[in-house]
CSV table of N, CA and C in Angstrom, one decimal:
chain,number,residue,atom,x,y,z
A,897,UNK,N,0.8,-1.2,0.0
A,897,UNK,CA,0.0,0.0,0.0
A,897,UNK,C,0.9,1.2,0.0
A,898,UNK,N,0.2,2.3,-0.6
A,898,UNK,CA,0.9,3.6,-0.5
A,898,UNK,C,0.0,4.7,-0.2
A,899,UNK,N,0.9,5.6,0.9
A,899,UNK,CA,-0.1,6.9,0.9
A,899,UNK,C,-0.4,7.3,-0.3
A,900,UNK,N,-1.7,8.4,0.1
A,900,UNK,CA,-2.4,8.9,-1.1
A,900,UNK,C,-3.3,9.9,-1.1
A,901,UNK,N,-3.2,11.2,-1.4
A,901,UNK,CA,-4.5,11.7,-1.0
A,901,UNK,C,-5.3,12.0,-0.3
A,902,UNK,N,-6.7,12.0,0.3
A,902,UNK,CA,-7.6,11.7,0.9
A,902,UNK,C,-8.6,12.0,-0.1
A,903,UNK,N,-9.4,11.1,-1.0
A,903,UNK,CA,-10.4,11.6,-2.2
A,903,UNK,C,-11.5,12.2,-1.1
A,904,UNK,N,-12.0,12.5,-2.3
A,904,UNK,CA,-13.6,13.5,-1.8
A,904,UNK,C,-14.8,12.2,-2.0
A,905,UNK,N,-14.4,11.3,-2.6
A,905,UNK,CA,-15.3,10.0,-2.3
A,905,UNK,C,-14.5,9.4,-1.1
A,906,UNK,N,-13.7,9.2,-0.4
A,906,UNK,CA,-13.5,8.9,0.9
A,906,UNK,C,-13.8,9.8,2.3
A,907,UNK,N,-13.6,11.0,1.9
A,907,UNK,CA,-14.3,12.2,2.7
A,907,UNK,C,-15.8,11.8,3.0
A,908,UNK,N,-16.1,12.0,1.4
A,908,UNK,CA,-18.3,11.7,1.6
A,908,UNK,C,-18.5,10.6,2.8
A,909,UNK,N,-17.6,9.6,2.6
A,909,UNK,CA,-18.1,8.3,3.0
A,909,UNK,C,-18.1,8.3,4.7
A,910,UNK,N,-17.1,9.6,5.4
A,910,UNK,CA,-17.1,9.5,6.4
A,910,UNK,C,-18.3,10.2,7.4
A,911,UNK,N,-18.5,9.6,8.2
A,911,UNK,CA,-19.9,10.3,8.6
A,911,UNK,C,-19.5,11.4,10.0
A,912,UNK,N,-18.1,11.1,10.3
A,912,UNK,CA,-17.8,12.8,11.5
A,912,UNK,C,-18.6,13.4,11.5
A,913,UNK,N,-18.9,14.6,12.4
A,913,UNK,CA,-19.4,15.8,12.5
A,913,UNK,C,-18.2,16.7,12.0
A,914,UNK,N,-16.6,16.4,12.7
A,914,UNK,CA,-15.6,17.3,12.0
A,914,UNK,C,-14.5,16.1,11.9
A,915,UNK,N,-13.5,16.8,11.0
A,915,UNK,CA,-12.4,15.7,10.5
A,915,UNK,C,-11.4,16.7,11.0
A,916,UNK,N,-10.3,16.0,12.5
A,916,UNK,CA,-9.2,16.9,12.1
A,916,UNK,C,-7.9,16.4,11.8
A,917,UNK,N,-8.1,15.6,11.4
A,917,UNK,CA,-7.0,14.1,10.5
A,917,UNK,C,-7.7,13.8,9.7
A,918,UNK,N,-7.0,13.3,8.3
A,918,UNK,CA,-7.5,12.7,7.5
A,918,UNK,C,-6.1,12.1,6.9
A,919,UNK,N,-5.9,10.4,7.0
A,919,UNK,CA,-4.5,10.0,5.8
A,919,UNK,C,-5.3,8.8,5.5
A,920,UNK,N,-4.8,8.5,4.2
A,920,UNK,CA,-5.5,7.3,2.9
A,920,UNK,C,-4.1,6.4,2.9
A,921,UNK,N,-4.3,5.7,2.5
A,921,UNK,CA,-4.1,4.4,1.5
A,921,UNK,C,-4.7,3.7,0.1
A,922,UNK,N,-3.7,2.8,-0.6
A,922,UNK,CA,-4.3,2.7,-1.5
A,922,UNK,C,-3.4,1.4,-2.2
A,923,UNK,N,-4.2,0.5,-2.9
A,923,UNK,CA,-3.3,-0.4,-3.5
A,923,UNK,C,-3.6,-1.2,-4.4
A,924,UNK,N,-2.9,-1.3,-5.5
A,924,UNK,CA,-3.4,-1.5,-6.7
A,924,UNK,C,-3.3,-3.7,-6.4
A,925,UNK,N,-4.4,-4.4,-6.7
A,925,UNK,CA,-3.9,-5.9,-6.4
A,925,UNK,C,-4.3,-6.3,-7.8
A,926,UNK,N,-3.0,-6.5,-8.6
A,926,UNK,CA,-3.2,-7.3,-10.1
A,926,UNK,C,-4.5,-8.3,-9.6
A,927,UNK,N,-4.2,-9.6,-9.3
A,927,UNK,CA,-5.3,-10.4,-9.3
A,927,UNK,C,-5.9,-10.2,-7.9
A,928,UNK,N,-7.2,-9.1,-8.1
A,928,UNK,CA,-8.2,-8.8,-6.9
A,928,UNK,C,-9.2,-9.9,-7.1
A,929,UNK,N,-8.9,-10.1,-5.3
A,929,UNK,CA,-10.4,-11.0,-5.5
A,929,UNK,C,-11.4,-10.2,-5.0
A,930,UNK,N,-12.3,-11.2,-5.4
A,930,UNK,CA,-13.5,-10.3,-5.1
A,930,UNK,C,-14.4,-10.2,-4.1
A,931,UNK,N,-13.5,-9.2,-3.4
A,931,UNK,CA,-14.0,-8.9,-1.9
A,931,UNK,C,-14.8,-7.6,-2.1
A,932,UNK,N,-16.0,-8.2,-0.9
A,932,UNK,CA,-16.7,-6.6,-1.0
A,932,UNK,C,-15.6,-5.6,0.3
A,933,UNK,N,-15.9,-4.3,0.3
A,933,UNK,CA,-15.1,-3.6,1.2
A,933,UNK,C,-15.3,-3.9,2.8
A,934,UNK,N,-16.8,-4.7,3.3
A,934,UNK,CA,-16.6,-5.5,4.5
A,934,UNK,C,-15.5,-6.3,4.8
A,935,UNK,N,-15.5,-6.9,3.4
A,935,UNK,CA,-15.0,-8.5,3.6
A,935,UNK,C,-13.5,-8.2,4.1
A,936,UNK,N,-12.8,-6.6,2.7
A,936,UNK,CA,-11.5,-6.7,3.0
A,936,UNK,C,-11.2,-5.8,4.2
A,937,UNK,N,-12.3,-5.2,5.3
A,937,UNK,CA,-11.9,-4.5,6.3
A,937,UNK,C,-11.7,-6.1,7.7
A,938,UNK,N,-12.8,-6.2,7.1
A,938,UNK,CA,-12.4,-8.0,8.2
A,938,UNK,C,-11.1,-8.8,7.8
A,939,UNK,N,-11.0,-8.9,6.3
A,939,UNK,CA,-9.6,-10.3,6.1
A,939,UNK,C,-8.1,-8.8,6.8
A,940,UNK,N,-8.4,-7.4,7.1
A,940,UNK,CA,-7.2,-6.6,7.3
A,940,UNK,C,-7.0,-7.1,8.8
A,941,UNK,N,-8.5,-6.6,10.1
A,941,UNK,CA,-7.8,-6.6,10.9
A,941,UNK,C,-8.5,-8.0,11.7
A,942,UNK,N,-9.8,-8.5,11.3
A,942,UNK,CA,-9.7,-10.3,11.8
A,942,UNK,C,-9.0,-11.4,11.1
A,943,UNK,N,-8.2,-11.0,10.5
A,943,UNK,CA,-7.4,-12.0,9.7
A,943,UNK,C,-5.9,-11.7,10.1
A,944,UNK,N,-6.0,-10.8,10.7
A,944,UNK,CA,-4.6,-10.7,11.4
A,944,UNK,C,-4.5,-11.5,12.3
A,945,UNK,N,-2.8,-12.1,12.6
A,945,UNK,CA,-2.3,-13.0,13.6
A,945,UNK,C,-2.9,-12.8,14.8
A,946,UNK,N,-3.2,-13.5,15.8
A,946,UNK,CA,-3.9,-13.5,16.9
A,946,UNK,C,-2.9,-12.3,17.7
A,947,UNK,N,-2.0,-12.3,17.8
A,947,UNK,CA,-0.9,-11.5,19.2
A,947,UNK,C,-1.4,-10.0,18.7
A,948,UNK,N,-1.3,-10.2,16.9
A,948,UNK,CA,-1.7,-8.6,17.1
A,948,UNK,C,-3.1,-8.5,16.7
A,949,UNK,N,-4.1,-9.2,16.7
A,949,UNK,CA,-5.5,-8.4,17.3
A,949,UNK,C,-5.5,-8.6,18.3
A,950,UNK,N,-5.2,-9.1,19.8
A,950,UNK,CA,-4.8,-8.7,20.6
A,950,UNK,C,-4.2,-7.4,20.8
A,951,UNK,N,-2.9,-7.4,20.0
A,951,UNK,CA,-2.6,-5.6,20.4
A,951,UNK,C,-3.3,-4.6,20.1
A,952,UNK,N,-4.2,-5.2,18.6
A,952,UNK,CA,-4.6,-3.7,18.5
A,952,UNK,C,-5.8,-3.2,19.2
A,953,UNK,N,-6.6,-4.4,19.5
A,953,UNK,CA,-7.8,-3.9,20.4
A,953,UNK,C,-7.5,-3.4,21.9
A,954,UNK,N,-6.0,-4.1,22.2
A,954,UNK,CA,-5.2,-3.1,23.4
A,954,UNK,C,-5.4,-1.8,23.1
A,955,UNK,N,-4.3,-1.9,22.4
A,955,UNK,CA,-3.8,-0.1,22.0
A,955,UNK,C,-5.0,0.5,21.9
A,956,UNK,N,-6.2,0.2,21.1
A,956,UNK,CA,-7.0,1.4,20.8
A,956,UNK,C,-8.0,1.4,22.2
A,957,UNK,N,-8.4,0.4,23.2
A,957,UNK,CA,-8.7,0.8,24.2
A,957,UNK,C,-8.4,1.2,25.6
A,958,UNK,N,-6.8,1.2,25.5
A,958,UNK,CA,-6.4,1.8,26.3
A,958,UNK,C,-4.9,2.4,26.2
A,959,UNK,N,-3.8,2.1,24.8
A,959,UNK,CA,-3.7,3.4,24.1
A,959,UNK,C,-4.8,4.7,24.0
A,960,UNK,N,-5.3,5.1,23.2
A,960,UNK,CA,-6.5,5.4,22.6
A,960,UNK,C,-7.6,6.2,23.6
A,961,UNK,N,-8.3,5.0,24.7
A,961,UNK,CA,-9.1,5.2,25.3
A,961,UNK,C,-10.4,5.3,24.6
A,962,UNK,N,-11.0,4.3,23.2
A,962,UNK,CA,-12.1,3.9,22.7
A,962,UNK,C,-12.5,2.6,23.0
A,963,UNK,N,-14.0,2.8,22.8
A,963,UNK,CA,-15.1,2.1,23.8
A,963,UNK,C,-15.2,0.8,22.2
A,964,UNK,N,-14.6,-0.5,22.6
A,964,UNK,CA,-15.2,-1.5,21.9
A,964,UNK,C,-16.9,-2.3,21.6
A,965,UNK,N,-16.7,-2.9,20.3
A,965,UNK,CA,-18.2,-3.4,20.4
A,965,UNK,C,-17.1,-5.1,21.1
A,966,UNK,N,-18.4,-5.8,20.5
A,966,UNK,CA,-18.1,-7.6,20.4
A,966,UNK,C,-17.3,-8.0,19.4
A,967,UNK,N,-16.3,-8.8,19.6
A,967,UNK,CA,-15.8,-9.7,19.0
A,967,UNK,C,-15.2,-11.1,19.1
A,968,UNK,N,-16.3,-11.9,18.0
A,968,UNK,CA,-17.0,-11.7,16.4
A,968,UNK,C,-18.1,-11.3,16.6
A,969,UNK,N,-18.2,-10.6,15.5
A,969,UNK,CA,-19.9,-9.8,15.9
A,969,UNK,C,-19.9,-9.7,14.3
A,970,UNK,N,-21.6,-9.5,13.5
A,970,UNK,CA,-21.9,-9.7,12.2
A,970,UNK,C,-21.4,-8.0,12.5
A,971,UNK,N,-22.1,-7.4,13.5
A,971,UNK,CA,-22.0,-5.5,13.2
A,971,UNK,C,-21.0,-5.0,13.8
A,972,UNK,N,-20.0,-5.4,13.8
A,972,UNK,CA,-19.1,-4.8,14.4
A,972,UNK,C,-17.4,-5.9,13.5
A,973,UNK,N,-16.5,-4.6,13.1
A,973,UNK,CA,-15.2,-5.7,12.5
A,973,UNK,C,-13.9,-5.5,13.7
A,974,UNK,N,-13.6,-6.7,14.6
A,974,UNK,CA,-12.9,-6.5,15.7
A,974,UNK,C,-12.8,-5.4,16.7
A,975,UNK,N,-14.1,-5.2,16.6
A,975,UNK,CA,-14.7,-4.1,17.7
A,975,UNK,C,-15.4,-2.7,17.4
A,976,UNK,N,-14.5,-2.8,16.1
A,976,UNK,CA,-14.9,-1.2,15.3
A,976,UNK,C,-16.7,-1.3,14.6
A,977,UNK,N,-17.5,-1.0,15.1
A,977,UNK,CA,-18.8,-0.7,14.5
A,977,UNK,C,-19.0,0.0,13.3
A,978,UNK,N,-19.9,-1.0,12.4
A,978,UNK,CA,-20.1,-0.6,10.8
A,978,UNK,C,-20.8,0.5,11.4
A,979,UNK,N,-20.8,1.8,10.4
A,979,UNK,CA,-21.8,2.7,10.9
A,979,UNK,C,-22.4,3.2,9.6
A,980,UNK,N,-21.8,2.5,8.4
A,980,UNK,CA,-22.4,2.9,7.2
A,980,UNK,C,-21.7,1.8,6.3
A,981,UNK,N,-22.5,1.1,5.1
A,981,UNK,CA,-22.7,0.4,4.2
A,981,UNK,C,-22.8,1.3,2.8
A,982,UNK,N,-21.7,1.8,1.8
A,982,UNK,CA,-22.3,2.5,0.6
A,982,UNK,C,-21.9,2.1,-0.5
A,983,UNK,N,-22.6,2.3,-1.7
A,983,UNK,CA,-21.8,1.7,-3.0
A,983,UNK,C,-20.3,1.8,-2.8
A,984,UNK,N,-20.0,0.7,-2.6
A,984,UNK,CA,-18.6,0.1,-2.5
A,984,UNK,C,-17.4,0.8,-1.6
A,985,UNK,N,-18.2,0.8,-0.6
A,985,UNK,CA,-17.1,1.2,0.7
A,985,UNK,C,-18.1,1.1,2.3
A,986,UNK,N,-16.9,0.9,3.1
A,986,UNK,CA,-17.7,0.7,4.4
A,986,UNK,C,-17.0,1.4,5.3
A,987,UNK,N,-18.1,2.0,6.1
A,987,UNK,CA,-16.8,2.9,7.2
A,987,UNK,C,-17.1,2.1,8.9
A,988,UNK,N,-15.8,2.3,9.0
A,988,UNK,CA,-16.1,1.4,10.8
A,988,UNK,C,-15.7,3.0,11.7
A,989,UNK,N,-16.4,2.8,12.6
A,989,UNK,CA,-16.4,3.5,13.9
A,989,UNK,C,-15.8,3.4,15.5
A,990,UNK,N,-14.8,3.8,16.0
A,990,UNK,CA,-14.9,3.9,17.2
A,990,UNK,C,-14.9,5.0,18.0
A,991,UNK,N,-14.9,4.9,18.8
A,991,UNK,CA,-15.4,6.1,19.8
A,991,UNK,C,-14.8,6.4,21.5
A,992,UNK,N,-14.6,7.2,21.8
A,992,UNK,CA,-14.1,7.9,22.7
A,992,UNK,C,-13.8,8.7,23.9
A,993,UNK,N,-13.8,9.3,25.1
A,993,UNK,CA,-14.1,10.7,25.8
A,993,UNK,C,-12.8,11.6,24.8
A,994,UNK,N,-11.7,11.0,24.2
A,994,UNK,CA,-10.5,12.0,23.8
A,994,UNK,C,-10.7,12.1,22.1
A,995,UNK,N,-11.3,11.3,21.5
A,995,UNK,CA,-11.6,11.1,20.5
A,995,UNK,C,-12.3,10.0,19.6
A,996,UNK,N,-13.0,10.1,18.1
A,996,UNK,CA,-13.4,9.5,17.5
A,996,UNK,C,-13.2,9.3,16.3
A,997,UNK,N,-12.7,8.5,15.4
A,997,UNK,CA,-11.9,7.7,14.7
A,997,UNK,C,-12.6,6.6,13.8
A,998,UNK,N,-13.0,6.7,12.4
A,998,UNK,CA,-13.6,6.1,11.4
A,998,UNK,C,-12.3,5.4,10.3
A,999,UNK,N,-12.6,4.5,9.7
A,999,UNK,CA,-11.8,3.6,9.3
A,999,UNK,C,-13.0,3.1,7.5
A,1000,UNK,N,-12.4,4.4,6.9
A,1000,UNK,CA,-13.4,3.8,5.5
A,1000,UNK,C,-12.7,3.1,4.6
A,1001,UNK,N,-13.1,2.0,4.4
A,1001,UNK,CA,-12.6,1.0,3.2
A,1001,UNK,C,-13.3,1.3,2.0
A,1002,UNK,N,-13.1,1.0,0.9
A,1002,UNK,CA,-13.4,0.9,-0.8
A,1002,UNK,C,-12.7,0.6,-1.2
A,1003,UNK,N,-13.6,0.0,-2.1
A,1003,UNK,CA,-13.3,-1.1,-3.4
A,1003,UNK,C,-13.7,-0.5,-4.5
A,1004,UNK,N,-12.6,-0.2,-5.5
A,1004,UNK,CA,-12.7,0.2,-7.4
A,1004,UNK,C,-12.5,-0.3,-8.1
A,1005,UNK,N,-12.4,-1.6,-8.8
A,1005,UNK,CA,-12.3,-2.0,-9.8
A,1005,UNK,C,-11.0,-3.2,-9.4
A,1006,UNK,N,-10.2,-3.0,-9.4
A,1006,UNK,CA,-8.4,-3.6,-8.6
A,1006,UNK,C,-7.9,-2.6,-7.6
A,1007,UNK,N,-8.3,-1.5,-7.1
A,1007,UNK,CA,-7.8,-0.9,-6.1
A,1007,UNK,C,-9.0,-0.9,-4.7
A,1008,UNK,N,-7.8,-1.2,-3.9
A,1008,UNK,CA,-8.2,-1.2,-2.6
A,1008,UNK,C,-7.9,0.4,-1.7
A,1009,UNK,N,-8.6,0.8,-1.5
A,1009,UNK,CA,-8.6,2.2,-0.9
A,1009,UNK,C,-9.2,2.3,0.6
A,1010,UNK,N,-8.3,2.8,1.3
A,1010,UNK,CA,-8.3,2.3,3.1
A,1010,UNK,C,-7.8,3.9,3.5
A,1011,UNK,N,-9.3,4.8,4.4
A,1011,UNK,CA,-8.7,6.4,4.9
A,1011,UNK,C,-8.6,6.6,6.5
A,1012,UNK,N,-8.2,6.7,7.4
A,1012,UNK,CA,-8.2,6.9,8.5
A,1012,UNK,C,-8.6,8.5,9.0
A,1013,UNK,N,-10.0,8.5,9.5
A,1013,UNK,CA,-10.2,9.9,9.6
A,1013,UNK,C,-10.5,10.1,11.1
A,1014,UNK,N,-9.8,11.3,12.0
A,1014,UNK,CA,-10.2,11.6,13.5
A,1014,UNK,C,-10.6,13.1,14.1
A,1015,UNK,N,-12.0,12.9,14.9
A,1015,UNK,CA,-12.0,13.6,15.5
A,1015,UNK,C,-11.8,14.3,16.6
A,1016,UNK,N,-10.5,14.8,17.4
A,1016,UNK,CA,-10.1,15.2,18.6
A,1016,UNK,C,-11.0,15.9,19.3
A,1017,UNK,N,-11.0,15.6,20.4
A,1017,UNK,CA,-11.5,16.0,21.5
A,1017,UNK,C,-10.9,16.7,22.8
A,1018,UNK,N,-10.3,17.8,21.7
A,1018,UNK,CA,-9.0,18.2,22.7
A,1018,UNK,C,-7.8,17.7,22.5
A,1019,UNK,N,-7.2,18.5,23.3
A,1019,UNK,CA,-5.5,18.4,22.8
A,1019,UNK,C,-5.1,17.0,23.0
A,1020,UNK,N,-5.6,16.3,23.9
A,1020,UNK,CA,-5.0,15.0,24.8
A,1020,UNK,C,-4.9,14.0,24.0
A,1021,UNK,N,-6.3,14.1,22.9
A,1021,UNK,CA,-6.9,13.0,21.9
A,1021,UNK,C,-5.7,13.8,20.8
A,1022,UNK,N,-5.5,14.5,20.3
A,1022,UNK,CA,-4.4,15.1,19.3
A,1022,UNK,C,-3.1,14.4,19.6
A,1023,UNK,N,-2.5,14.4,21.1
A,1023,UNK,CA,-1.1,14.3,21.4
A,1023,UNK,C,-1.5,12.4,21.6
A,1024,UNK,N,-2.1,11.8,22.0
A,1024,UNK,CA,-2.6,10.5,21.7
A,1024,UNK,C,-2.2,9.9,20.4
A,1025,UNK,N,-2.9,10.3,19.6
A,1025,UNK,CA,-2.8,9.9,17.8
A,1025,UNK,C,-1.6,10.3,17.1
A,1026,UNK,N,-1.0,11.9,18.0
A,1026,UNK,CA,0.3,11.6,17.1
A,1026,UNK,C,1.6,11.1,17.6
A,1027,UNK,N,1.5,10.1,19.2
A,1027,UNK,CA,2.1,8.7,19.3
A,1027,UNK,C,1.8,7.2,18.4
A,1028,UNK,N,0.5,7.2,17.9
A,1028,UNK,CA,-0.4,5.9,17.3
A,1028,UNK,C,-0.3,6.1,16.3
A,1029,UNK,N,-0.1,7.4,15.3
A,1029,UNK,CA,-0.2,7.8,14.1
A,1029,UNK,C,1.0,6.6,13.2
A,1030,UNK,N,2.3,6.7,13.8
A,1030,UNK,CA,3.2,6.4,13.1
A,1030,UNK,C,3.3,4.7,13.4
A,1031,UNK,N,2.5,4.0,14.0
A,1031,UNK,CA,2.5,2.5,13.9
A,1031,UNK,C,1.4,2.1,13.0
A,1032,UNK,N,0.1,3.4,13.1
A,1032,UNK,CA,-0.8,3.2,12.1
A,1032,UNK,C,-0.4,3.1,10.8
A,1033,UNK,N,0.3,3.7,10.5
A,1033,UNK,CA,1.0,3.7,9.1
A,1033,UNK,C,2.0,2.7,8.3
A,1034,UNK,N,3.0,1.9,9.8
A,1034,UNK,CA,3.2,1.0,9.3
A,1034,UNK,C,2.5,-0.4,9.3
A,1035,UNK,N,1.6,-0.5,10.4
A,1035,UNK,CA,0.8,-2.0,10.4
A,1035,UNK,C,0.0,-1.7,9.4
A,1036,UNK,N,-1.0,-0.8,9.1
A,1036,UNK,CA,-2.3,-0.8,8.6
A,1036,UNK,C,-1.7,-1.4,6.7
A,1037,UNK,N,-0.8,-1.0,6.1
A,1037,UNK,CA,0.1,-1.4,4.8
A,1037,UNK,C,0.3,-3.0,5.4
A,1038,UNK,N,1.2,-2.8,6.2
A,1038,UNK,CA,1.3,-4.6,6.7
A,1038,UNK,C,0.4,-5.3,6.3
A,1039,UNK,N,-0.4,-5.3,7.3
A,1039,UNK,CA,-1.8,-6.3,7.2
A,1039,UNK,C,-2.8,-6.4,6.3
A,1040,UNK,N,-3.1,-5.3,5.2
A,1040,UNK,CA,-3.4,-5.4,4.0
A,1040,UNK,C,-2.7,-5.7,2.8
A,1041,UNK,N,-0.8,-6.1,3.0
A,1041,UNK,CA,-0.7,-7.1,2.1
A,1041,UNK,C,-0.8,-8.3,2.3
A,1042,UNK,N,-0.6,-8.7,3.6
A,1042,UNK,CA,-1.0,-9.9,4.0
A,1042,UNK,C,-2.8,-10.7,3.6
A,1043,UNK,N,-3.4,-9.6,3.9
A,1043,UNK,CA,-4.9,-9.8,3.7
A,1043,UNK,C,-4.7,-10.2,1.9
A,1044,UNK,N,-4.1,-9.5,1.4
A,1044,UNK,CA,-4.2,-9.5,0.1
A,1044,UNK,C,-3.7,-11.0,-0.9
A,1045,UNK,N,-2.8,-11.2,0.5
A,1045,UNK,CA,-1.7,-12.8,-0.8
A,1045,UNK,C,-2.3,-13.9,0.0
C-alpha cells in the first residue's frame, strides 16, 4: 500500500461531524479477489495474527481510550462498528471521551482504498494519535498485504 490523497469519495463516506485528521491508502492488487469492502476490512484486521488483534484492540482501548463493540460480531469488525454500508465502501467506527476515529474502506475496480479519519477532543486525543499515528501507518500497509496474498 501507498499513501495517497484523501479523495472527496472517501471524505463523503465519512460520517464525523468534523475531520481533524485525515490520511489514505491505496493499493493496486493485479489479481483482486473479489472482496466486497466489509469482507477486505475483516480479512485486514480479523485476519490478522492473533498476538496482534490482541494488540490492536489493546492499543486502541487503552492506548487510545475507545469504547469497543463484540468480537466476532456480524455489526461490528474486531470491535470497530459498521456505521455505514455505501456503494462500494464501508466505514467502521470507534469512539471515545479524547476522541473519535472512522476507518473507510473501498473497493474500485483492482484498487483497494483504506482512509483513517479523527476527530479530537481536545488536545489530549491530538497528542494520543500523534504517538499511534506512526504505527498506524506501518501496520495498517502490513496487514493489507497480508490480507491480500
Amino acid at each position: 500500500m501507498r499513501r495517497m490523497p484523501v479523495t472527496e469519495g472517501l471524505r463523503a463516506a465519512c460520517t464525523l461531524p468534523r475531520i481533524d485528521r485525515g490520511t489514505a491508502f491505496a493499493a493496486t492488487i493485479p489479481e483482486f479477489p473479489g472482496k466486497s469492502p466489509e469482507e477486505w476490512a475483516r480479512a485486514v484486521f480479523e485476519g490478522a495474527p492473533a498476538p496482534v488483534r490482541v494488540f490492536l484492540r489493546a492499543a486502541w482501548r487503552c492506548g487510545l481510550g475507545v469504547h469497543l463493540g463484540p468480537f466476532p460480531s456480524a455489526e461490528f469488525v474486531l470491535g470497530n462498528e459498521i456505521v455505514r454500508t455505501g456503494d462500494g465502501s464501508v466505514t467502521l467506527e470507534m469512539r471515545g471521551p479524547l476522541l473519535a476515529a472512522q476507518n473507510v474502506v473501498a473497493v474500485a475496480g483492482s484498487t483497494l482504498e483504506w482512509a483513517t479519519f479523527l476527530d479530537f477532543r481536545g488536545v489530549a486525543g491530538r497528542v494520543l494519535w500523534s504517538l499511534a499515528e506512526p504505527v498506524h501507518h506501518r501496520l495498517l500497509p502490513a496487514l493489507a498485504r497480508r490480507a491480500a496474498s
